XYZ file of C-alpha atoms in Angstrom:
336
model
C -31.371 15.566 21.441
C -27.686 17.306 19.916
C -26.163 15.229 17.469
C -23.251 14.066 19.904
C -26.375 12.760 22.828
C -27.817 11.022 19.754
C -24.556 9.444 19.427
C -23.703 8.648 22.516
C -26.963 6.957 23.107
C -26.774 4.590 20.200
C -22.856 4.049 21.035
C -24.620 2.989 24.443
C -26.549 -0.301 22.768
C -23.534 -0.761 20.311
C -22.871 -4.030 20.019
C -19.578 -5.616 18.547
C -19.776 -9.310 18.462
C -20.713 -12.895 16.988
C -23.985 -13.701 18.734
C -27.267 -14.071 18.473
C -28.105 -10.678 20.029
C -24.765 -9.237 19.128
C -23.063 -7.730 16.236
C -19.747 -8.491 14.585
C -16.817 -5.677 14.314
C -14.244 -6.519 11.274
C -11.378 -4.844 9.993
C -12.035 -3.002 7.100
C -9.322 -3.849 4.464
C -9.202 -2.103 1.606
C -6.708 -4.292 0.314
C -7.548 -7.257 -1.762
C -7.981 -10.119 0.618
C -8.562 -12.478 -1.842
C -5.172 -11.308 -3.671
C -3.708 -9.421 -0.349
C 0.190 -8.715 0.073
C 0.940 -9.962 3.587
C 2.743 -6.723 5.106
C 5.381 -5.884 7.612
C 4.028 -4.425 10.731
C 7.547 -2.489 11.396
C 7.206 -0.528 8.372
C 6.432 3.114 8.622
C 4.392 3.210 5.581
C 1.983 1.164 6.690
C -1.875 2.754 7.488
C -4.256 1.191 9.576
C -7.757 0.903 7.937
C -11.490 1.437 8.931
C -13.447 -0.232 11.196
C -16.628 -1.137 9.892
C -18.952 -2.546 12.551
C -22.766 -3.673 12.694
C -24.706 -0.766 15.114
C -28.247 -2.536 16.554
C -29.476 0.351 18.258
C -29.385 2.341 14.993
C -29.911 -0.690 12.523
C -27.171 0.697 10.462
C -23.651 -0.573 9.505
C -21.067 2.183 10.019
C -17.680 2.495 9.299
C -15.667 4.103 12.359
C -12.251 6.191 12.220
C -9.625 4.277 14.092
C -7.818 7.111 14.609
C -10.642 8.985 16.482
C -10.250 9.726 20.818
C -13.522 9.535 21.270
C -16.566 7.085 19.806
C -19.522 9.402 21.147
C -18.603 12.108 18.643
C -20.585 11.954 15.620
C -17.412 12.564 13.218
C -15.947 9.320 14.293
C -18.834 7.971 11.758
C -17.094 8.217 8.219
C -19.359 5.918 6.513
C -23.229 4.670 7.350
C -25.549 2.433 5.383
C -29.348 0.134 5.975
C -31.459 -1.616 3.459
C -34.162 0.616 1.753
C -36.819 1.037 -1.062
C -34.192 3.558 -2.692
C -30.620 1.413 -2.652
C -33.201 -1.447 -4.229
C -33.524 -3.876 -1.152
C -37.158 -2.716 -0.890
C -38.547 -6.653 -0.904
C -35.732 -7.777 1.948
C -36.280 -4.645 4.812
C -38.341 -7.367 6.664
C -35.344 -9.126 6.782
C -33.035 -6.353 8.599
C -33.039 -5.003 12.091
C -30.142 -6.571 13.865
C -27.170 -6.062 11.471
C -24.244 -9.136 13.061
C -21.528 -8.154 10.142
C -19.726 -5.853 7.482
C -16.672 -7.232 5.451
C -14.924 -5.302 2.645
C -13.310 -6.595 -0.698
C -12.143 -5.989 -3.789
C -13.544 -8.066 -6.324
C -12.348 -8.669 -9.999
C -15.374 -10.278 -10.596
C -17.988 -7.523 -9.771
C -15.334 -5.025 -10.872
C -15.581 -2.944 -7.922
C -15.346 -2.939 -3.555
C -17.667 -4.377 -2.589
C -19.579 -5.031 1.273
C -20.795 -8.009 2.377
C -23.243 -7.546 5.094
C -25.478 -10.156 6.914
C -28.571 -9.430 9.635
C -29.712 -12.076 12.175
C -33.575 -11.779 10.461
C -32.276 -13.664 7.648
C -30.740 -10.770 4.966
C -27.302 -11.880 3.467
C -25.855 -9.211 0.838
C -23.252 -7.829 -1.440
C -23.311 -4.130 -2.017
C -20.625 -1.968 -3.987
C -18.558 0.398 -1.885
C -18.880 2.495 -0.835
C -21.325 3.616 -3.095
C -23.947 1.561 -1.406
C -27.169 2.443 -3.959
C -27.593 -0.798 -5.142
C -27.888 -4.764 -4.909
C -25.021 -6.931 -6.395
C -26.793 -10.231 -4.673
C -29.545 -10.339 -1.827
C -31.190 -13.391 -0.406
C -33.083 -13.951 3.390
C -31.368 -16.668 3.871
C -32.492 -17.635 7.214
C -30.818 -18.922 10.408
C -29.393 -16.281 11.967
C -26.551 -15.276 9.705
C -23.720 -14.397 11.208
C -20.782 -14.172 8.749
C -20.243 -14.156 5.053
C -16.965 -14.144 2.602
C -16.719 -13.611 -0.945
C -14.995 -16.252 -2.957
C -12.663 -15.269 -5.911
C -15.031 -16.473 -8.583
C -17.994 -14.264 -6.996
C -20.046 -16.642 -4.609
C -20.669 -15.949 -0.985
C -19.892 -18.076 1.583
C -22.788 -17.636 5.242
C -22.613 -18.720 8.260
C -25.510 -19.356 10.149
C -25.546 -20.024 13.948
C -29.280 -21.162 14.776
C -29.524 -22.733 11.505
C -26.515 -24.905 11.976
C -24.588 -24.541 8.648
C -21.795 -22.873 6.248
C -23.442 -22.375 2.933
C -21.735 -21.366 -0.410
C -24.667 -18.720 -2.734
C -23.903 -18.799 -6.347
C -24.352 -15.255 -6.575
C -21.991 -15.219 -9.202
C -25.143 -16.229 -11.283
C -27.635 -13.314 -10.665
C -28.512 -10.967 -7.902
C -31.344 -12.968 -6.763
C -29.613 -16.535 -7.320
C -30.481 -19.020 -3.944
C -28.565 -22.497 -5.176
C -26.070 -23.280 -2.639
C -24.103 -25.437 -1.535
C -24.228 -26.667 1.921
C -21.788 -27.842 5.083
C -23.404 -28.665 8.460
C -21.685 -26.887 11.699
C -23.130 -26.645 14.963
C -23.444 -22.983 15.746
C -21.893 -21.940 12.754
C -20.574 -18.153 13.042
C -17.527 -17.001 11.373
C -15.795 -17.458 7.791
C -12.888 -16.759 6.587
C -11.621 -16.952 2.899
C -7.437 -18.236 3.029
C -6.334 -17.476 -0.994
C -2.865 -19.587 -0.394
C -3.945 -22.657 0.504
C -7.769 -22.311 -1.311
C -9.697 -23.176 2.006
C -12.935 -21.564 3.445
C -12.407 -21.551 7.778
C -15.082 -21.545 9.942
C -15.914 -22.326 13.276
C -18.858 -23.141 15.547
C -19.451 -24.444 19.562
C -17.207 -27.294 18.939
C -15.126 -26.899 16.206
C -12.580 -25.219 13.437
C -13.423 -26.342 10.063
C -11.047 -26.033 6.950
C -13.628 -26.577 4.069
C -12.553 -27.157 0.088
C -14.614 -25.642 -2.267
C -15.468 -27.729 -5.568
C -17.183 -28.237 -7.924
C -18.117 -25.253 -10.477
C -18.928 -21.651 -10.019
C -22.638 -22.276 -11.019
C -22.911 -25.763 -8.601
C -20.633 -25.818 -6.190
C -19.623 -28.300 -3.434
C -18.034 -28.442 0.243
C -16.319 -30.635 1.524
C -14.221 -30.564 5.197
C -10.724 -30.851 4.477
C -9.132 -30.659 8.203
C -11.161 -29.817 11.624
C -9.821 -29.369 15.103
C -12.415 -30.539 17.452
C -12.681 -28.250 20.768
C -14.671 -28.588 24.140
C -16.464 -26.133 24.414
C -14.852 -23.789 22.267
C -17.770 -21.590 21.472
C -16.414 -19.768 18.852
C -17.230 -16.388 17.331
C -15.028 -15.085 14.845
C -11.836 -16.509 12.865
C -9.786 -13.786 10.868
C -7.072 -13.659 9.346
C -3.365 -13.039 11.242
C -2.033 -10.534 9.159
C 1.451 -10.420 8.595
C 1.320 -14.571 9.606
C 0.031 -16.424 6.795
C 0.082 -19.733 9.294
C -2.007 -18.188 11.925
C -5.606 -17.343 12.464
C -7.343 -14.963 15.092
C -10.149 -17.349 17.273
C -12.340 -15.455 19.084
C -14.477 -17.820 21.761
C -16.050 -17.440 24.874
C -13.288 -17.651 27.111
C -10.458 -16.732 25.444
C -8.668 -15.035 22.105
C -6.855 -17.879 20.850
C -4.385 -17.823 17.523
C -5.653 -21.512 15.235
C -1.875 -22.805 13.716
C -2.702 -23.988 10.296
C 0.333 -26.098 9.997
C -0.336 -28.095 13.152
C -3.871 -27.768 13.381
C -3.659 -26.299 16.789
C -4.636 -23.575 19.303
C -1.909 -20.926 20.590
C -2.389 -19.467 23.371
C 1.309 -18.416 23.757
C 1.491 -15.471 21.054
C 2.775 -12.384 21.801
C 0.447 -9.908 24.087
C -1.487 -12.708 24.740
C -1.859 -11.337 28.542
C -3.403 -8.374 27.051
C -5.562 -9.141 24.228
C -7.120 -12.546 25.309
C -10.041 -12.064 27.876
C -13.344 -13.316 28.714
C -16.559 -12.450 26.663
C -14.270 -11.760 23.264
C -16.704 -11.814 20.534
C -14.504 -10.376 17.698
C -10.545 -9.930 16.885
C -8.381 -8.900 14.071
C -5.450 -6.886 13.454
C -3.996 -3.944 11.477
C -1.253 -3.312 9.135
C 0.410 -0.984 12.242
C 0.184 -4.482 14.481
C -2.831 -2.837 16.866
C -5.085 -5.940 17.541
C -8.750 -4.293 17.827
C -11.486 -6.599 19.376
C -14.550 -6.316 21.343
C -16.311 -7.589 24.173
C -19.822 -8.639 24.974
C -21.823 -6.326 26.801
C -22.580 -8.918 29.960
C -17.749 -8.359 30.377
C -17.529 -4.607 31.851
C -14.993 -2.802 30.394
C -14.923 1.327 30.342
C -12.098 2.498 28.181
C -10.745 1.393 24.337
C -6.756 0.703 25.551
C -3.761 1.406 23.171
C -1.437 -1.019 24.076
C 1.983 -2.152 22.732
C 2.967 -5.211 24.319
C 1.429 -5.180 27.922
C 2.070 -1.814 28.349
C -1.203 0.425 28.440
C 0.336 3.698 25.902
C -3.030 5.827 26.017
C -6.420 5.056 27.501
C -9.593 7.056 26.287
C -12.584 6.252 28.646
C -16.055 5.888 27.471
C -17.510 5.761 31.287
C -20.692 7.218 30.642
C -21.758 4.935 28.239
C -21.435 1.982 31.011
C -21.177 -0.448 28.523
C -17.802 -2.100 27.331
C -16.053 -0.389 24.467
C -13.780 -2.007 21.711
C -10.494 -2.931 23.002
C -7.423 -1.588 21.023
C -4.440 -3.411 21.327
C -1.432 -3.199 19.566
C 1.892 -5.646 19.568
C 4.722 -5.587 16.471
C 5.758 -8.983 17.621
C 5.072 -12.486 15.778
C 5.015 -11.141 12.490
């Protein structure tokens, strides 16, 4: 089988979402989210970042070229990773096979750029990026982990859906530390650190919560700071709206919302909502240019990656041969 056919076969099963059998998509932000300056989407100097995703068919993390017109082409894959004995994960390979998320952060604590990964079989880990050749921290956390976030002090936040919890693990203490603080949240799916308000945001089946991290680096605590109960939210992803400090993207089972921090409310009237929001979106985020990237569940049939400005389709790349939904990329320069 040639490389193109292999890639097509793999991407037939590429699932970019947060769910028990689905993988997660996150924008691959190479700037430091913990100290990131907010950008003007209208600036001609902005450059879109690579897109990191989980491929459960190949059991790998892939980093894709957002400028590539055909993600079936193996040249669109810029980087890949999976745990193995050769990169220091011999004791953790049994807890890998259904990767659920990958995200990049610059870390003063670790002194390098890092990637955080999770897998439904139990593994949560921090690795150096792009080297990926050893573990900075790893644990079998169980509970079907769906998301992980790095805190400024070197600790890692993990959300697990089946476990129904958000935890802070003390990854700052050693590469094998399993000490944690826990907050119970039904079907917890996402975590996102807010450096400006120093709040850890998360969401689950019926609530969006903002948590305060207290205690010490070696013995942290988690307390609820703000909560919005939403009936049948079925939350899957929560990410910053880059360019607007007051908003977060919220991917739910039925719609894509923006959460407004200052009013503790959900907004469905944001610019581009008619194109961005649709049933089955499992992951969402925006690029510096204003382009919005989202991924629908395999249950929702779609045959194209679309690039739009507002509600006007600018260009469509068809992947009909795969018969599964592709990531949907929208571009809007409103709302910044």
